[in-house]
């Protein structure tokens, strides 16, 4: 890459000038408020910028500061998060806000150890907040920055491997512009997000292309080398959209992790600690196993007369490939279950629910539309499932 201090200075200057000229106008770039920067950084983990913006704006309108977030009911925080996925992020956000109220007078701390002691804040997020909001000399290293470095220096191998990641951290620390650490970090991330993209990097437009070893070799896309993929695990679930004579359904409250539900061992993770339809992990005969679960957990039984299979629902959560056999189960009265909610499907968004639950609800709604006129024809034999 660069060999001496003059080259390093020139490299920094080129990247910062480019960032000053071409950076995207994003709502979290218009503030130095650590709370707002923190919320954006957490939302941006695993989620695209365009998807985050409306959530970010709604979230901050409702929770304009740390205290407002700390004092809100968790259910409301999750409801505003619903659709972004990875709900533990929202829960940790609120836990950290409560820590800040308890320990730091409701202010975001600027001390590195205090920041790292907050729930859900790791070295990347800590460095991003401390550099952007407080101007501290902390260099960020995330997947985007690692990819840029791997290309600039033509680094082979799995970047997440312990020692290699450590040497990438040393490399990014060395590159950091100590006069403008916040801008520098954002410039590196912006380069990775807009030009040095995983596929088809736009090397001809790159402000630091002359210092790039991968570009010199003409094979930028070969870096970083592919990691071995974790093998996908298939998960089969069965879910019941109960439906009473008024068309109302039943949602169960977020499962507690220590609740110990052996028959539904995948379910707490897959419904992400959110409100959900009665759901169980199954092996072969989804209808029969669902019947057995509903009988023991809710005292509801299903038969040819009251069950209607809905279209299959597919969902991916990290390495899990989930298929859900969903059924509408008609009952005269919804069962009484401690903590459960009775509501119409259209009211689903009043509760925090996962994308998986939304997909099941959509399957029920589309069956309603298809069936209006000939409901009986849609019923299938339970034994055939
Ligand atoms: Fe990335 Fe291409 Fe720029 Fe190298 S020249 S840093 S590969 S965009």
Coordinates of C-alpha atoms and ligand atoms in Angstrom, one line a residue:
X1 CA 0.0 0.0 0.0
X2 CA 1.9 3.1 1.2
X3 CA 5.5 3.0 2.2
X4 CA 6.2 6.2 4.1
X5 CA 4.5 9.0 6.0
X6 CA 4.1 11.2 3.0
X7 CA 2.2 8.5 1.2
X8 CA 0.1 7.8 4.3
X9 CA -0.8 11.5 4.5
X10 CA -1.7 11.6 0.9
X11 CA -3.8 8.5 1.2
X12 CA -5.8 10.0 4.1
X13 CA -6.2 13.3 2.3
X14 CA -7.6 11.7 -0.8
X15 CA -10.1 9.6 1.1
X16 CA -11.3 12.4 3.4
X17 CA -11.7 14.8 0.4
X18 CA -13.7 12.2 -1.5
X19 CA -15.9 11.6 1.6
X20 CA -16.4 15.4 2.1
X21 CA -17.6 15.6 -1.5
X22 CA -19.6 12.4 -2.1
X23 CA -20.9 11.1 1.3
X24 CA -24.5 10.2 1.3
X25 CA -26.8 12.6 3.2
X26 CA -28.0 10.3 6.0
X27 CA -30.0 11.5 9.0
X28 CA -27.5 10.3 11.6
X29 CA -24.7 12.2 9.8
X30 CA -26.5 15.5 10.7
X31 CA -25.8 15.1 14.4
X32 CA -23.1 14.5 17.0
X33 CA -25.5 13.4 19.6
X34 CA -24.1 10.0 20.9
X35 CA -27.6 8.7 21.6
X36 CA -28.7 9.2 18.0
X37 CA -25.4 7.8 16.6
X38 CA -25.7 4.8 18.8
X39 CA -29.3 4.1 17.7
X40 CA -28.3 4.3 14.1
X41 CA -25.3 2.0 14.6
X42 CA -27.4 -0.6 16.3
X43 CA -30.1 -0.4 13.6
X44 CA -27.5 -0.6 10.8
X45 CA -26.1 -3.9 12.1
X46 CA -27.4 -6.5 9.6
X47 CA -29.8 -4.1 8.0
X48 CA -29.5 -1.9 4.9
X49 CA -29.4 1.9 5.1
X50 CA -32.6 2.4 3.1
X51 CA -34.5 0.1 5.3
X52 CA -33.2 1.7 8.5
X53 CA -34.1 5.4 7.7
X54 CA -37.9 5.2 8.4
X55 CA -37.4 3.1 11.5
X56 CA -34.7 5.5 12.8
X57 CA -36.9 8.5 12.3
X58 CA -40.0 6.9 14.0
X59 CA -37.9 5.5 16.8
X60 CA -36.4 8.9 17.7
X61 CA -39.6 10.7 17.4
X62 CA -41.1 8.4 20.0
X63 CA -37.9 8.1 22.1
X64 CA -36.0 11.4 21.6
X65 CA -33.5 10.7 24.4
X66 CA -32.0 8.0 26.6
X67 CA -34.5 8.6 29.4
X68 CA -37.5 8.3 27.1
X69 CA -36.2 4.9 25.9
X70 CA -35.3 3.7 29.4
X71 CA -38.8 4.5 30.7
X72 CA -40.8 3.0 27.8
X73 CA -42.5 -0.4 28.1
X74 CA -40.4 -3.0 26.4
X75 CA -43.4 -4.0 24.3
X76 CA -43.5 -0.5 22.8
X77 CA -39.8 -0.6 21.9
X78 CA -40.2 -3.9 20.2
X79 CA -43.3 -2.7 18.4
X80 CA -41.3 0.2 16.9
X81 CA -38.6 -2.3 16.0
X82 CA -40.9 -4.8 14.4
X83 CA -39.8 -5.6 10.9
X84 CA -36.1 -4.7 11.4
X85 CA -35.4 -8.2 12.7
X86 CA -32.7 -9.4 15.2
X87 CA -34.9 -8.2 18.1
X88 CA -32.2 -8.8 20.7
X89 CA -30.7 -5.5 19.4
X90 CA -33.8 -3.6 20.6
X91 CA -33.9 -5.3 23.9
X92 CA -30.2 -4.6 24.5
X93 CA -30.7 -1.0 23.4
X94 CA -33.3 -0.5 26.1
X95 CA -31.2 -2.3 28.7
X96 CA -28.3 -0.1 28.0
X97 CA -30.5 3.0 28.2
X98 CA -31.6 1.8 31.6
X99 CA -27.9 1.3 32.6
X100 CA -27.1 4.8 31.5
X101 CA -30.0 6.2 33.6
X102 CA -28.9 4.2 36.7
X103 CA -25.1 4.8 36.3
X104 CA -24.5 7.9 34.2
X105 CA -27.4 10.3 35.0
X106 CA -29.1 9.5 31.7
X107 CA -26.1 10.7 29.7
X108 CA -24.1 8.7 27.2
X109 CA -20.7 8.1 28.8
X110 CA -17.5 9.1 27.0
X111 CA -15.2 6.8 28.9
X112 CA -14.2 3.7 26.8
X113 CA -14.6 1.2 29.6
X114 CA -18.0 2.6 30.6
X115 CA -19.2 2.4 27.0
X116 CA -18.0 -1.1 26.6
X117 CA -19.8 -2.1 29.8
X118 CA -23.2 -1.2 28.2
X119 CA -25.4 -4.0 27.0
X120 CA -25.0 -4.8 23.3
X121 CA -22.0 -2.5 22.6
X122 CA -19.0 -4.3 21.2
X123 CA -15.7 -2.9 20.0
X124 CA -17.0 -1.8 16.6
X125 CA -20.0 0.1 17.9
X126 CA -18.0 1.5 20.8
X127 CA -15.3 2.8 18.4
X128 CA -17.9 4.3 16.1
X129 CA -19.7 6.2 18.8
X130 CA -16.6 7.4 20.6
X131 CA -15.0 8.6 17.4
X132 CA -18.0 10.2 15.7
X133 CA -19.7 11.8 18.7
X134 CA -16.7 12.5 21.0
X135 CA -13.8 12.8 18.5
X136 CA -11.8 10.1 20.2
X137 CA -9.0 8.3 18.3
X138 CA -10.6 4.9 17.9
X139 CA -10.6 3.1 14.6
X140 CA -13.5 1.0 13.6
X141 CA -13.3 -2.5 12.1
X142 CA -16.4 -4.2 10.7
X143 CA -17.0 -6.4 7.7
X144 CA -17.0 -3.4 5.3
X145 CA -13.8 -1.9 6.6
X146 CA -12.2 -5.4 6.7
X147 CA -13.1 -5.9 3.0
X148 CA -11.5 -2.6 2.0
X149 CA -8.3 -3.4 4.0
X150 CA -8.2 -6.9 2.5
X151 CA -8.2 -5.4 -1.0
X152 CA -5.9 -2.5 -0.3
X153 CA -3.3 -4.9 1.1
X154 CA -4.2 -8.0 -0.8
X155 CA -4.7 -10.1 2.3
X156 CA -5.5 -13.7 1.8
X157 CA -7.5 -16.1 4.1
X158 CA -10.5 -15.9 6.4
X159 CA -10.6 -12.4 7.7
X160 CA -12.5 -13.4 10.8
X161 CA -9.8 -15.8 11.9
X162 CA -8.6 -14.5 15.3
X163 CA -5.0 -13.4 14.5
X164 CA -5.9 -12.1 11.1
X165 CA -8.7 -10.0 12.5
X166 CA -6.3 -8.7 15.1
X167 CA -3.8 -7.7 12.4
X168 CA -6.6 -5.9 10.5
X169 CA -7.4 -4.0 13.7
X170 CA -3.7 -3.0 13.8
X171 CA -3.8 -1.9 10.2
X172 CA -7.0 0.2 10.7
X173 CA -5.5 1.8 13.8
X174 CA -2.4 2.7 11.8
X175 CA -4.4 4.3 9.0
X176 CA -6.7 6.3 11.3
X177 CA -6.5 10.0 10.7
X178 CA -6.0 11.2 14.3
X179 CA -7.1 14.8 13.4
X180 CA -10.5 13.7 12.2
X181 CA -11.2 10.2 13.6
X182 CA -15.0 10.3 13.2
X183 CA -14.9 11.4 9.6
X184 CA -12.1 9.0 8.9
X185 CA -14.1 6.0 10.2
X186 CA -17.2 7.1 8.3
X187 CA -15.1 7.6 5.1
X188 CA -13.7 4.0 5.4
X189 CA -17.2 2.6 5.9
X190 CA -18.6 4.8 3.1
X191 CA -15.9 3.5 0.7
X192 CA -16.9 -0.1 1.6
X193 CA -20.6 0.6 1.3
X194 CA -20.6 2.6 -2.0
X195 CA -17.5 1.8 -4.1
X196 CA -15.6 -1.1 -2.6
X197 CA -18.7 -3.3 -2.6
X198 CA -18.6 -7.1 -2.1
X199 CA -19.4 -7.6 -5.8
X200 CA -18.3 -5.4 -8.8
X201 CA -16.2 -2.8 -6.9
X202 CA -16.0 0.5 -8.7
X203 CA -12.3 0.7 -8.8
X204 CA -12.2 3.3 -11.5
X205 CA -14.0 5.8 -9.3
X206 CA -12.0 4.9 -6.2
X207 CA -10.2 7.9 -4.5
X208 CA -7.5 5.5 -3.2
X209 CA -7.3 3.2 -6.2
X210 CA -3.6 4.1 -6.8
X211 CA -2.7 2.6 -3.4
X212 CA -4.7 -0.6 -3.8
X213 CA -2.8 -3.8 -4.2
X214 CA -5.9 -5.8 -5.3
X215 CA -6.6 -3.3 -8.1
X216 CA -3.0 -3.4 -9.2
X217 CA -3.3 -7.2 -9.5
X218 CA -6.6 -6.7 -11.4
X219 CA -8.6 -9.1 -9.2
X220 CA -10.3 -6.9 -6.5
X221 CA -13.3 -9.2 -6.3
X222 CA -11.1 -12.1 -5.3
X223 CA -10.7 -10.4 -1.9
X224 CA -11.6 -11.3 0.7
X225 CA -11.6 -15.0 0.1
X226 CA -14.8 -16.8 0.7
X227 CA -15.4 -18.2 4.2
X228 CA -16.6 -21.7 4.5
X229 CA -20.4 -21.5 4.8
X230 CA -22.0 -23.0 7.9
X231 CA -24.3 -25.7 6.7
X232 CA -28.0 -24.7 6.6
X233 CA -30.2 -26.4 9.1
X234 CA -33.8 -27.2 8.1
X235 CA -36.4 -26.5 10.7
X236 CA -40.0 -27.5 10.3
X237 CA -42.7 -25.8 12.4
X238 CA -46.4 -26.0 12.6
X239 CA -48.5 -22.9 13.6
X240 CA -52.2 -22.5 14.4
X241 CA -54.1 -19.3 13.5
X242 CA -57.0 -19.9 15.8
X243 CA -60.2 -18.2 14.7
X244 CA -63.3 -17.8 16.8
X245 CA -66.9 -17.2 15.6
X246 CA -66.2 -13.4 15.4
X247 CA -63.1 -13.9 13.4
X248 CA -60.7 -13.1 16.2
X249 CA -57.4 -14.9 16.8
X250 CA -55.1 -15.6 19.7
X251 CA -51.5 -14.5 20.1
X252 CA -49.2 -16.0 22.8
X253 CA -46.8 -13.7 24.7
X254 CA -43.1 -13.7 24.1
X255 CA -41.6 -17.0 25.3
X256 CA -39.3 -16.8 28.2
X257 CA -36.0 -18.4 27.5
X258 CA -36.0 -20.4 30.7
X259 CA -39.5 -21.6 30.2
X260 CA -38.3 -25.0 29.1
X261 CA -40.7 -26.1 26.4
X262 CA -39.1 -29.2 25.1
X263 CA -41.5 -29.8 22.3
X264 CA -40.9 -26.4 20.8
X265 CA -37.2 -26.0 21.3
X266 CA -36.6 -23.9 18.2
X267 CA -39.6 -21.7 18.7
X268 CA -38.4 -19.2 21.2
X269 CA -35.5 -18.2 19.0
X270 CA -37.5 -18.2 15.8
X271 CA -40.3 -16.0 17.1
X272 CA -37.5 -13.7 18.4
X273 CA -39.0 -13.2 21.8
X274 CA -42.1 -11.6 20.3
X275 CA -45.8 -12.3 20.3
X276 CA -46.6 -15.3 18.1
X277 CA -49.3 -17.7 17.0
X278 CA -49.3 -21.1 18.9
X279 CA -46.3 -22.7 17.2
X280 CA -44.5 -26.0 17.7
X281 CA -41.4 -27.7 16.1
X282 CA -42.5 -30.8 14.3
X283 CA -40.9 -33.8 12.5
X284 CA -43.2 -35.4 10.0
X285 CA -46.9 -35.1 10.4
X286 CA -47.4 -31.4 11.0
X287 CA -51.1 -31.5 11.5
X288 CA -51.1 -34.4 13.9
X289 CA -48.2 -33.0 15.9
X290 CA -49.8 -29.6 16.0
X291 CA -53.0 -31.2 17.2
X292 CA -51.1 -32.9 20.0
X293 CA -49.4 -29.6 21.0
X294 CA -52.7 -27.6 20.9
X295 CA -54.4 -30.4 23.0
X296 CA -51.9 -30.3 25.7
X297 CA -51.0 -26.6 25.8
X298 CA -54.4 -25.0 25.0
X299 CA -57.0 -27.7 25.2
X300 CA -57.9 -27.2 21.6
X301 CA -58.3 -30.1 19.2
X302 CA -58.3 -30.1 15.5
X303 CA -60.3 -32.3 13.1
X304 CA -61.3 -32.3 9.4
X305 CA -64.2 -30.1 10.3
X306 CA -62.4 -27.2 11.9
X307 CA -59.0 -27.1 10.2
X308 CA -57.8 -25.4 7.0
X309 CA -54.2 -25.6 5.8
X310 CA -52.8 -22.3 4.7
X311 CA -50.1 -21.8 2.1
X312 CA -46.6 -22.9 3.3
X313 CA -44.5 -20.2 4.8
X314 CA -40.7 -20.0 4.3
X315 CA -38.3 -18.0 6.4
X316 CA -34.6 -17.8 6.8
X317 CA -32.9 -16.9 10.1
X318 CA -29.1 -16.8 9.8
X319 CA -28.2 -20.5 9.0
X320 CA -31.7 -21.8 9.7
X321 CA -34.1 -22.5 6.8
X322 CA -37.5 -22.5 8.3
X323 CA -40.7 -24.0 6.8
X324 CA -43.9 -23.5 8.6
X325 CA -47.0 -25.6 8.0
X326 CA -49.7 -23.1 9.0
X327 CA -53.3 -24.0 9.7
X328 CA -56.4 -22.0 10.5
X329 CA -58.2 -23.7 13.3
X330 CA -61.8 -22.7 13.8
X331 CA -63.1 -22.8 17.4
X332 CA -66.3 -21.7 19.0
X333 CA -64.4 -19.8 21.7
X334 CA -60.7 -19.0 22.0
X335 CA -59.0 -20.8 24.9
X336 CA -58.2 -18.8 28.0
X337 CA -54.4 -18.6 28.3
X338 CA -52.6 -16.6 30.9
X339 CA -51.0 -13.5 29.3
X340 CA -52.4 -14.2 25.7
X341 CA -54.1 -11.6 23.6
X342 CA -57.2 -11.9 21.6
X343 CA -57.4 -9.7 18.5
X344 CA -58.3 -9.5 14.8
X345 CA -55.6 -10.2 12.2
X346 CA -55.7 -6.6 11.0
X347 CA -54.7 -5.5 14.5
X348 CA -51.5 -7.6 14.5
X349 CA -49.2 -4.5 14.3
X350 CA -50.5 -3.3 17.7
X351 CA -48.1 -5.9 19.2
X352 CA -44.4 -6.6 18.6
X353 CA -44.4 -9.5 16.2
X354 CA -41.6 -11.1 14.2
X355 CA -41.5 -11.2 10.4
X356 CA -42.3 -14.9 10.6
X357 CA -45.5 -14.2 12.4
X358 CA -46.4 -11.6 9.8
X359 CA -45.9 -14.1 7.0
X360 CA -48.2 -16.6 8.8
X361 CA -50.8 -13.8 9.2
X362 CA -50.5 -12.9 5.5
X363 CA -51.1 -16.6 4.6
X364 CA -54.3 -16.5 6.6
X365 CA -55.4 -13.2 5.1
X366 CA -54.8 -14.4 1.5
X367 CA -56.7 -17.6 2.3
X368 CA -59.6 -15.4 3.4
X369 CA -59.6 -13.6 0.1
X370 CA -59.4 -16.8 -1.9
X371 CA -62.1 -18.4 0.2
X372 CA -64.6 -15.7 0.3
X373 CA -67.5 -17.5 -1.5
X374 CA -66.4 -21.1 -1.1
X375 CA -64.9 -21.8 2.3
X376 CA -65.7 -25.5 2.5
X377 CA -63.7 -26.2 -0.6
X378 CA -60.5 -25.0 1.0
X379 CA -60.6 -27.5 3.9
X380 CA -58.2 -30.4 3.6
X381 CA -58.1 -33.7 5.4
X382 CA -55.9 -33.5 8.4
X383 CA -54.8 -37.1 7.7
X384 CA -53.3 -36.0 4.4
X385 CA -50.8 -33.7 6.0
Ligands
LIG1 FE1 -11.7 -1.2 -3.3 FE2 -11.2 -1.0 -5.9 FE3 -10.7 1.0 -4.3 FE4 -9.2 -1.1 -4.2 S1 -9.4 0.3 -5.9 S2 -10.1 0.0 -2.4 S3 -10.7 -2.7 -4.6 S4 -12.7 0.1 -4.8

